[in-house]
Amino acid sequence: MKEDTLCVHGAQPFDPQTGAVSVPIFQSATFRHPGLAQSTGFDYSRSGNPTRSALEQTIAKLEQGTSGLAFSTGMGAISSIIKLFLPGDHLIVSEDLYGGTYRLFHEYYAKYGLSFSWVDTSDFAKVKEAVTPKTRGMFIETPSNPMMKVTDIGRCAALAHEHGALLIVDNTFLTPYYQKPLTLGADIVIHSGTKYLAGHNDTLAGLAVHASPAIEEPLREAQKSEGASLGPFDSWLVLRGIKTLALRMEKHRQNAFRVASWLREHGEVERVFFTGFDDHPQYALSRAQATGHSGMISFYVKHQETVPRVLKRVKLILFAESLGGVESLITYPLVQTHGAIPEAMRESAGVNDRLLRLSVGIENPDDIIADLAEALG
Ligand SMILES: *Cc1c(COP(=O)(O)O)cnc(C)c1O
């Protein structure tokens, strides 16, 4: 099945019992047992729910994994995955990543005896240097958030495996429609399903996919024990979002290219970070491991005073957190997504007070550009 077909039909094209073409929402907390030590396969919705299962199987197919798990949020997924590690373990983490992930690792899991090295993983030599005898995991975002740096998934996977470590890739920015980390050697793929997969800025969700029985059991156990599992209605919303993923991703890609090209020519814009440009420093690597770019663009304006003006003046583009939905959103990473990251680290990653991040939606690109033109002045 081709990608776009798979998006529409998912793992469960109709309900086997009723023929319903939309997966039913099994809004049930618990499931009746036919008898002692018997189960329909579902017992209690924290550990398993048929609507969630349909989503889990769909994302597993899309990522070409063997099994998927759906969590209440992206952070819920990441938090459950961290349960695969033990006190004393060391993880190498992309320094330029979602601020919430930094906060979770640095402020919480570091207290429980895990250690983290924050590395520019787009520079493979630095990743290699960061490996210690205790390294058991690598956690990367590619392209990174918000600087759009690209990390070589295949090389990181090989390095991780040489040292008995797992490679975890946050694939939120590209989705399986454009990039499939498991096929490049990664062990686990995670998503904030809140973003492109659900796609409509209307629900929160997290997903994890892997291709190993050795990961399946502890991860299911962690999901069930921790309880950050996705509810039936939200599972359905993500499934419905995925039906149009191919169409949306194509439109996000086209729109973002138009908007990024326009921004680059604007007198008030100093620099545009966008993996779709053929002069992006890692364009060749991007092309080799991904089949397209999403709607994400970051840019520096020349003067700090421009920032509040743009954020106040945009009308069509909404000044709001998040990304990947049909509506265009603009964020100011310094105070929003990356507010939790210490100044020195933020600066070294390039997140300064002149950086804006744009999630280009699926509106008409002329309208998005007109809004930016008005706001940039
Ligand atoms: C939003 C986001 C997360 C966190 O996901 P939530 O669904 O908000 O918990 C993790 N990684 C990336 C890249 C994100 O954009």
Tab-separated table of C-alpha atoms and ligand atoms in Angstrom:
chain	number	residue	atom	x	y	z
A	1	MET	CA	0.000	0.000	0.000
A	2	LYS	CA	1.291	3.457	-0.857
A	3	GLU	CA	1.723	6.057	1.865
A	4	ASP	CA	-1.317	8.210	1.075
A	5	THR	CA	-3.567	5.145	0.872
A	6	LEU	CA	-2.260	3.887	4.178
A	7	CYS	CA	-3.020	7.268	5.768
A	8	VAL	CA	-6.650	7.082	4.647
A	9	HIS	CA	-7.324	3.461	5.524
A	10	GLY	CA	-4.995	2.958	8.487
A	11	ALA	CA	-4.561	-0.430	10.082
A	12	GLN	CA	-8.312	-0.922	10.489
A	13	PRO	CA	-10.196	0.229	7.356
A	14	PHE	CA	-13.583	-0.705	8.869
A	15	ASP	CA	-14.986	-2.063	12.103
A	16	PRO	CA	-15.168	-5.863	11.777
A	17	GLN	CA	-18.304	-6.094	13.934
A	18	THR	CA	-20.517	-3.405	12.398
A	19	GLY	CA	-18.809	-2.425	9.157
A	20	ALA	CA	-18.492	1.177	10.372
A	21	VAL	CA	-15.928	2.913	8.132
A	22	SER	CA	-14.887	5.214	10.963
A	23	VAL	CA	-13.252	3.408	13.885
A	24	PRO	CA	-15.825	3.416	16.723
A	25	ILE	CA	-14.983	5.379	19.849
A	26	PHE	CA	-14.992	2.766	22.594
A	27	GLN	CA	-15.763	5.161	25.410
A	28	SER	CA	-15.526	2.486	28.064
A	29	ALA	CA	-13.270	2.412	31.099
A	30	THR	CA	-13.544	-1.320	31.592
A	31	PHE	CA	-14.418	-4.510	29.705
A	32	ARG	CA	-16.424	-7.510	30.837
A	33	HIS	CA	-14.525	-10.761	31.211
A	34	PRO	CA	-16.232	-13.792	29.616
A	35	GLY	CA	-15.044	-15.938	32.547
A	36	LEU	CA	-12.256	-16.499	35.020
A	37	ALA	CA	-8.842	-15.969	33.428
A	38	GLN	CA	-10.554	-15.015	30.168
A	39	SER	CA	-10.269	-11.711	28.351
A	40	THR	CA	-11.574	-10.213	25.107
A	41	GLY	CA	-8.076	-8.759	24.762
A	42	PHE	CA	-9.251	-5.653	26.598
A	43	ASP	CA	-9.564	-5.407	30.371
A	44	TYR	CA	-9.235	-1.807	31.454
A	45	SER	CA	-8.648	1.222	29.237
A	46	ARG	CA	-5.422	2.363	30.881
A	47	SER	CA	-3.754	-0.809	29.604
A	48	GLY	CA	-5.709	-1.209	26.390
A	49	ASN	CA	-8.643	0.251	24.479
A	50	PRO	CA	-9.852	-0.781	20.996
A	51	THR	CA	-9.904	2.784	19.602
A	52	ARG	CA	-6.399	3.390	20.926
A	53	SER	CA	-5.282	0.027	19.504
A	54	ALA	CA	-6.478	1.047	16.033
A	55	LEU	CA	-4.366	4.202	16.294
A	56	GLU	CA	-1.374	2.293	17.665
A	57	GLN	CA	-1.501	-0.165	14.788
A	58	THR	CA	-1.889	2.636	12.263
A	59	ILE	CA	1.133	4.597	13.463
A	60	ALA	CA	3.165	1.364	13.632
A	61	LYS	CA	2.362	0.696	9.961
A	62	LEU	CA	3.156	4.254	8.933
A	63	GLU	CA	6.533	4.192	10.693
A	64	GLN	CA	7.199	0.627	9.512
A	65	GLY	CA	7.572	-0.573	13.078
A	66	THR	CA	6.149	-3.695	14.656
A	67	SER	CA	4.220	-2.001	17.407
A	68	GLY	CA	3.026	1.426	18.460
A	69	LEU	CA	1.822	2.979	21.693
A	70	ALA	CA	-0.356	6.034	22.135
A	71	PHE	CA	0.074	8.367	25.101
A	72	SER	CA	-1.852	11.299	26.495
A	73	THR	CA	0.790	13.762	25.210
A	74	GLY	CA	4.192	13.789	23.561
A	75	MET	CA	5.740	14.373	26.971
A	76	GLY	CA	3.821	11.358	28.317
A	77	ALA	CA	5.412	9.231	25.581
A	78	ILE	CA	8.913	10.521	26.343
A	79	SER	CA	8.422	10.060	30.065
A	80	SER	CA	7.368	6.432	29.600
A	81	ILE	CA	10.322	5.729	27.295
A	82	ILE	CA	12.725	7.014	29.917
A	83	LYS	CA	11.527	4.121	32.124
A	84	LEU	CA	13.586	1.848	29.855
A	85	PHE	CA	16.707	3.279	31.515
A	86	LEU	CA	18.173	2.749	34.975
A	87	PRO	CA	19.923	4.989	37.498
A	88	GLY	CA	23.527	5.458	36.401
A	89	ASP	CA	22.686	5.320	32.705
A	90	HIS	CA	23.909	8.124	30.471
A	91	LEU	CA	22.057	9.579	27.495
A	92	ILE	CA	23.290	11.808	24.692
A	93	VAL	CA	20.642	14.362	23.786
A	94	SER	CA	20.363	16.948	20.994
A	95	GLU	CA	21.082	20.332	22.589
A	96	ASP	CA	18.691	22.063	20.233
A	97	LEU	CA	15.421	20.346	21.067
A	98	TYR	CA	11.915	20.900	22.348
A	99	GLY	CA	12.203	22.836	25.624
A	100	GLY	CA	9.749	20.570	27.441
A	101	THR	CA	11.977	17.573	26.785
A	102	TYR	CA	14.951	19.454	28.175
A	103	ARG	CA	12.959	20.340	31.306
A	104	LEU	CA	11.776	16.762	31.818
A	105	PHE	CA	15.279	15.315	31.515
A	106	HIS	CA	17.202	18.026	33.306
A	107	GLU	CA	14.829	18.922	36.120
A	108	TYR	CA	13.284	15.534	36.787
A	109	TYR	CA	15.119	12.487	35.489
A	110	ALA	CA	18.559	13.868	36.405
A	111	LYS	CA	17.315	13.678	40.030
A	112	TYR	CA	16.696	9.964	39.638
A	113	GLY	CA	20.268	9.206	38.672
A	114	LEU	CA	20.207	9.466	34.890
A	115	SER	CA	22.837	11.704	33.341
A	116	PHE	CA	22.542	13.641	30.110
A	117	SER	CA	25.039	15.209	27.722
A	118	TRP	CA	23.614	18.017	25.612
A	119	VAL	CA	25.314	17.834	22.271
A	120	ASP	CA	25.022	19.394	18.837
A	121	THR	CA	24.111	16.028	17.325
A	122	SER	CA	24.232	17.470	13.805
A	123	ASP	CA	28.030	17.311	14.297
A	124	PHE	CA	28.752	13.579	14.341
A	125	ALA	CA	32.268	14.020	15.778
A	126	LYS	CA	30.701	15.629	18.857
A	127	VAL	CA	28.272	12.761	19.302
A	128	LYS	CA	31.150	10.285	19.140
A	129	GLU	CA	33.128	12.279	21.686
A	130	ALA	CA	30.192	12.316	24.096
A	131	VAL	CA	29.920	8.520	24.349
A	132	THR	CA	30.942	7.156	27.747
A	133	PRO	CA	31.026	3.563	29.048
A	134	LYS	CA	27.655	4.338	30.680
A	135	THR	CA	25.931	5.570	27.534
A	136	ARG	CA	22.723	3.579	27.068
A	137	GLY	CA	20.693	5.958	24.954
A	138	MET	CA	20.700	8.753	22.408
A	139	PHE	CA	17.731	11.035	22.016
A	140	ILE	CA	17.699	13.197	18.920
A	141	GLU	CA	15.402	15.580	17.131
A	142	THR	CA	15.968	15.983	13.419
A	143	PRO	CA	15.409	18.503	12.038
A	144	SER	CA	15.982	20.187	15.359
A	145	ASN	CA	13.710	22.587	17.126
A	146	PRO	CA	13.954	25.482	16.391
A	147	MET	CA	17.263	25.757	14.495
A	148	MET	CA	16.469	23.129	11.826
A	149	LYS	CA	19.792	21.340	12.183
A	150	VAL	CA	19.852	17.893	10.666
A	151	THR	CA	21.302	14.862	12.456
A	152	ASP	CA	22.448	11.769	10.599
A	153	ILE	CA	20.072	9.075	11.876
A	154	GLY	CA	21.921	6.142	10.285
A	155	ARG	CA	25.320	7.084	11.685
A	156	CYS	CA	23.926	7.772	15.146
A	157	ALA	CA	22.124	4.408	15.082
A	158	ALA	CA	25.335	2.585	14.167
A	159	LEU	CA	27.267	4.399	16.894
A	160	ALA	CA	24.560	3.731	19.478
A	161	HIS	CA	24.431	0.038	18.632
A	162	GLU	CA	28.212	-0.280	18.772
A	163	HIS	CA	27.924	0.783	22.421
A	164	GLY	CA	24.793	-1.185	23.310
A	165	ALA	CA	22.685	1.978	23.392
A	166	LEU	CA	19.211	2.735	22.003
A	167	LEU	CA	18.614	5.478	19.471
A	168	ILE	CA	15.373	7.378	20.051
A	169	VAL	CA	14.256	9.864	17.397
A	170	ASP	CA	11.642	12.552	17.921
A	171	ASN	CA	10.012	12.589	14.472
A	172	THR	CA	7.371	15.226	15.260
A	173	PHE	CA	8.601	17.754	12.671
A	174	LEU	CA	8.575	15.471	9.636
A	175	THR	CA	6.122	12.674	10.463
A	176	PRO	CA	6.475	9.246	8.806
A	177	TYR	CA	5.139	10.837	5.634
A	178	TYR	CA	8.555	12.436	5.094
A	179	GLN	CA	10.930	10.472	7.329
A	180	LYS	CA	10.970	6.951	8.767
A	181	PRO	CA	13.718	6.733	11.381
A	182	LEU	CA	13.185	3.007	12.090
A	183	THR	CA	14.118	2.177	8.503
A	184	LEU	CA	17.356	4.123	9.028
A	185	GLY	CA	18.295	2.133	12.128
A	186	ALA	CA	16.613	3.986	15.010
A	187	ASP	CA	15.177	1.836	17.810
A	188	ILE	CA	12.262	4.010	18.892
A	189	VAL	CA	10.420	6.839	17.175
A	190	ILE	CA	8.380	9.247	19.211
A	191	HIS	CA	5.878	11.902	18.209
A	192	SER	CA	3.987	14.690	19.676
A	193	GLY	CA	0.801	13.560	17.914
A	194	THR	CA	-0.569	16.955	18.931
A	195	LYS	CA	1.250	18.437	15.932
A	196	TYR	CA	1.127	17.208	12.304
A	197	LEU	CA	-0.393	13.789	12.976
A	198	ALA	CA	-3.568	15.108	14.603
A	199	GLY	CA	-3.033	18.247	12.564
A	200	HIS	CA	-5.926	20.477	13.622
A	201	ASN	CA	-4.733	22.125	16.841
A	202	ASP	CA	-7.594	20.420	18.641
A	203	THR	CA	-6.070	17.617	20.705
A	204	LEU	CA	-2.958	16.518	22.577
A	205	ALA	CA	-1.393	13.132	21.948
A	206	GLY	CA	1.910	11.274	22.065
A	207	LEU	CA	3.051	8.241	20.103
A	208	ALA	CA	5.936	5.818	20.258
A	209	VAL	CA	6.817	3.173	17.691
A	210	HIS	CA	9.517	0.524	17.759
A	211	ALA	CA	10.451	-2.675	15.970
A	212	SER	CA	11.700	-4.857	18.786
A	213	PRO	CA	10.030	-7.404	21.092
A	214	ALA	CA	12.664	-6.480	23.695
A	215	ILE	CA	11.251	-2.952	23.816
A	216	GLU	CA	7.582	-3.880	23.502
A	217	GLU	CA	7.091	-5.471	26.894
A	218	PRO	CA	8.823	-2.933	29.151
A	219	LEU	CA	7.285	-0.048	27.231
A	220	ARG	CA	3.734	-1.461	27.469
A	221	GLU	CA	4.374	-2.055	31.163
A	222	ALA	CA	5.549	1.540	31.564
A	223	GLN	CA	2.501	2.886	29.698
A	224	LYS	CA	0.143	0.817	31.815
A	225	SER	CA	1.914	1.565	35.099
A	226	GLU	CA	2.447	5.251	34.547
A	227	GLY	CA	-1.020	5.823	33.116
A	228	ALA	CA	-0.256	8.423	30.479
A	229	SER	CA	-2.296	6.474	27.919
A	230	LEU	CA	-4.408	8.223	25.305
A	231	GLY	CA	-8.174	8.323	25.805
A	232	PRO	CA	-10.580	6.838	23.231
A	233	PHE	CA	-11.950	10.102	21.869
A	234	ASP	CA	-8.507	11.665	21.482
A	235	SER	CA	-7.310	8.457	19.815
A	236	TRP	CA	-10.132	8.844	17.316
A	237	LEU	CA	-9.239	12.485	16.655
A	238	VAL	CA	-5.646	11.502	15.861
A	239	LEU	CA	-6.854	8.674	13.606
A	240	ARG	CA	-9.078	11.097	11.775
A	241	GLY	CA	-6.223	13.574	11.455
A	242	ILE	CA	-3.964	10.915	9.951
A	243	LYS	CA	-6.507	10.278	7.160
A	244	THR	CA	-5.520	13.615	5.576
A	245	LEU	CA	-1.854	13.573	6.621
A	246	ALA	CA	-0.523	13.083	3.076
A	247	LEU	CA	-2.584	15.937	1.648
A	248	ARG	CA	-1.749	18.254	4.494
A	249	MET	CA	1.983	17.518	4.470
A	250	GLU	CA	2.180	18.244	0.740
A	251	LYS	CA	0.416	21.573	1.239
A	252	HIS	CA	2.523	22.482	4.308
A	253	ARG	CA	5.640	21.722	2.257
A	254	GLN	CA	4.573	23.856	-0.712
A	255	ASN	CA	3.387	26.736	1.461
A	256	ALA	CA	6.512	26.700	3.617
A	257	PHE	CA	8.748	26.853	0.557
A	258	ARG	CA	6.855	29.893	-0.740
A	259	VAL	CA	6.898	31.646	2.639
A	260	ALA	CA	10.562	30.836	3.401
A	261	SER	CA	11.638	32.095	-0.031
A	262	TRP	CA	9.691	35.304	0.484
A	263	LEU	CA	11.076	35.832	4.009
A	264	ARG	CA	14.628	35.398	2.772
A	265	GLU	CA	14.223	38.387	0.449
A	266	HIS	CA	12.688	40.645	3.089
A	267	GLY	CA	14.827	43.577	4.235
A	268	GLU	CA	13.981	43.121	7.908
A	269	VAL	CA	14.920	39.427	7.942
A	270	GLU	CA	18.540	38.549	8.661
A	271	ARG	CA	18.524	34.809	8.152
A	272	VAL	CA	16.063	32.007	7.464
A	273	PHE	CA	16.500	28.464	8.794
A	274	PHE	CA	14.677	26.066	6.544
A	275	THR	CA	15.603	22.537	5.476
A	276	GLY	CA	13.876	22.990	2.114
A	277	PHE	CA	16.550	25.403	0.802
A	278	ASP	CA	19.219	23.756	-1.308
A	279	ASP	CA	21.827	25.923	0.433
A	280	HIS	CA	20.860	24.604	3.889
A	281	PRO	CA	24.210	23.352	5.286
A	282	GLN	CA	22.855	19.803	5.523
A	283	TYR	CA	20.638	19.757	2.475
A	284	ALA	CA	22.290	16.619	1.056
A	285	LEU	CA	21.762	14.717	4.307
A	286	SER	CA	18.156	15.958	4.508
A	287	ARG	CA	17.499	14.695	1.012
A	288	ALA	CA	19.161	11.383	1.788
A	289	GLN	CA	17.143	10.555	4.904
A	290	ALA	CA	13.870	12.418	4.353
A	291	THR	CA	11.633	12.779	1.323
A	292	GLY	CA	10.472	16.308	2.069
A	293	HIS	CA	10.302	19.162	4.538
A	294	SER	CA	7.390	20.199	6.684
A	295	GLY	CA	5.918	23.622	7.345
A	296	MET	CA	8.529	24.663	9.902
A	297	ILE	CA	10.624	27.779	9.392
A	298	SER	CA	12.707	29.764	11.862
A	299	PHE	CA	14.158	33.169	11.168
A	300	TYR	CA	16.164	35.967	12.733
A	301	VAL	CA	14.891	39.479	12.290
A	302	LYS	CA	17.555	42.190	12.148
A	303	HIS	CA	16.273	44.237	15.090
A	304	GLN	CA	14.855	43.015	18.391
A	305	GLU	CA	12.176	45.770	18.262
A	306	THR	CA	10.661	43.991	15.271
A	307	VAL	CA	9.706	40.975	17.401
A	308	PRO	CA	6.957	42.532	19.559
A	309	ARG	CA	5.662	44.414	16.528
A	310	VAL	CA	5.287	41.244	14.458
A	311	LEU	CA	3.687	39.297	17.305
A	312	LYS	CA	1.167	42.059	17.876
A	313	ARG	CA	0.393	42.779	14.241
A	314	VAL	CA	-0.118	39.326	12.744
A	315	LYS	CA	-3.808	38.696	12.139
A	316	LEU	CA	-4.200	35.546	10.071
A	317	ILE	CA	-1.136	33.936	11.634
A	318	LEU	CA	-1.873	33.270	15.278
A	319	PHE	CA	0.659	34.076	17.976
A	320	ALA	CA	0.385	30.804	19.852
A	321	GLU	CA	2.407	27.837	21.050
A	322	SER	CA	2.468	24.582	19.100
A	323	LEU	CA	2.909	23.687	15.439
A	324	GLY	CA	1.814	21.344	12.720
A	325	GLY	CA	-1.855	22.291	12.537
A	326	VAL	CA	-3.863	23.593	9.605
A	327	GLU	CA	-3.694	27.137	11.045
A	328	SER	CA	-0.418	29.057	10.692
A	329	LEU	CA	1.133	29.805	14.073
A	330	ILE	CA	4.040	31.990	15.083
A	331	THR	CA	6.043	31.485	18.278
A	332	TYR	CA	8.838	33.276	20.044
A	333	PRO	CA	11.028	30.350	21.184
A	334	LEU	CA	13.024	32.429	23.674
A	335	VAL	CA	10.056	32.823	26.006
A	336	GLN	CA	7.705	30.076	24.818
A	337	THR	CA	8.915	26.641	23.712
A	338	HIS	CA	12.457	27.239	24.969
A	339	GLY	CA	11.781	29.288	28.084
A	340	ALA	CA	12.936	26.385	30.282
A	341	ILE	CA	16.395	26.202	28.709
A	342	PRO	CA	19.224	28.094	30.470
A	343	GLU	CA	20.414	31.240	28.700
A	344	ALA	CA	23.945	30.057	27.924
A	345	MET	CA	22.713	26.845	26.363
A	346	ARG	CA	20.004	28.641	24.448
A	347	GLU	CA	22.446	31.198	23.097
A	348	SER	CA	24.941	28.551	22.040
A	349	ALA	CA	22.158	26.743	20.192
A	350	GLY	CA	21.232	30.006	18.443
A	351	VAL	CA	17.942	30.740	20.202
A	352	ASN	CA	18.316	34.484	20.713
A	353	ASP	CA	15.895	37.371	21.239
A	354	ARG	CA	15.552	37.918	17.473
A	355	LEU	CA	14.453	34.404	16.598
A	356	LEU	CA	10.893	33.696	15.499
A	357	ARG	CA	9.467	30.321	14.547
A	358	LEU	CA	6.709	29.893	12.046
A	359	SER	CA	4.521	26.834	11.579
A	360	VAL	CA	3.115	27.431	8.123
A	361	GLY	CA	-0.450	26.171	7.862
A	362	ILE	CA	-2.494	25.156	4.857
A	363	GLU	CA	-4.128	28.517	4.122
A	364	ASN	CA	-3.528	30.201	0.770
A	365	PRO	CA	0.176	31.136	0.793
A	366	ASP	CA	-0.583	34.605	-0.631
A	367	ASP	CA	-2.650	35.361	2.463
A	368	ILE	CA	0.099	34.126	4.792
A	369	ILE	CA	2.679	36.266	2.981
A	370	ALA	CA	0.396	39.306	2.974
A	371	ASP	CA	-0.042	38.936	6.743
A	372	LEU	CA	3.718	38.718	7.273
A	373	ALA	CA	4.340	41.661	4.967
A	374	GLU	CA	1.901	43.756	6.986
A	375	ALA	CA	3.402	42.643	10.319
A	376	LEU	CA	7.060	43.048	9.352
A	377	GLY	CA	6.259	46.502	8.003
B	1	LIG	C1	5.275	19.606	21.184
B	1	LIG	C2	6.480	18.757	21.120
B	1	LIG	C3	6.733	17.796	22.099
B	1	LIG	C4	5.822	17.608	23.302
B	1	LIG	O1	4.584	17.121	22.914
B	1	LIG	P1	3.213	17.414	23.740
B	1	LIG	O2	2.197	16.700	22.933
B	1	LIG	O3	3.046	18.904	23.751
B	1	LIG	O4	3.404	16.871	25.093
B	1	LIG	C5	7.855	16.993	21.954
B	1	LIG	N1	8.690	17.144	20.898
B	1	LIG	C6	8.470	18.070	19.944
B	1	LIG	C7	9.427	18.181	18.809
B	1	LIG	C8	7.370	18.910	20.020
B	1	LIG	O5	7.172	19.828	19.087
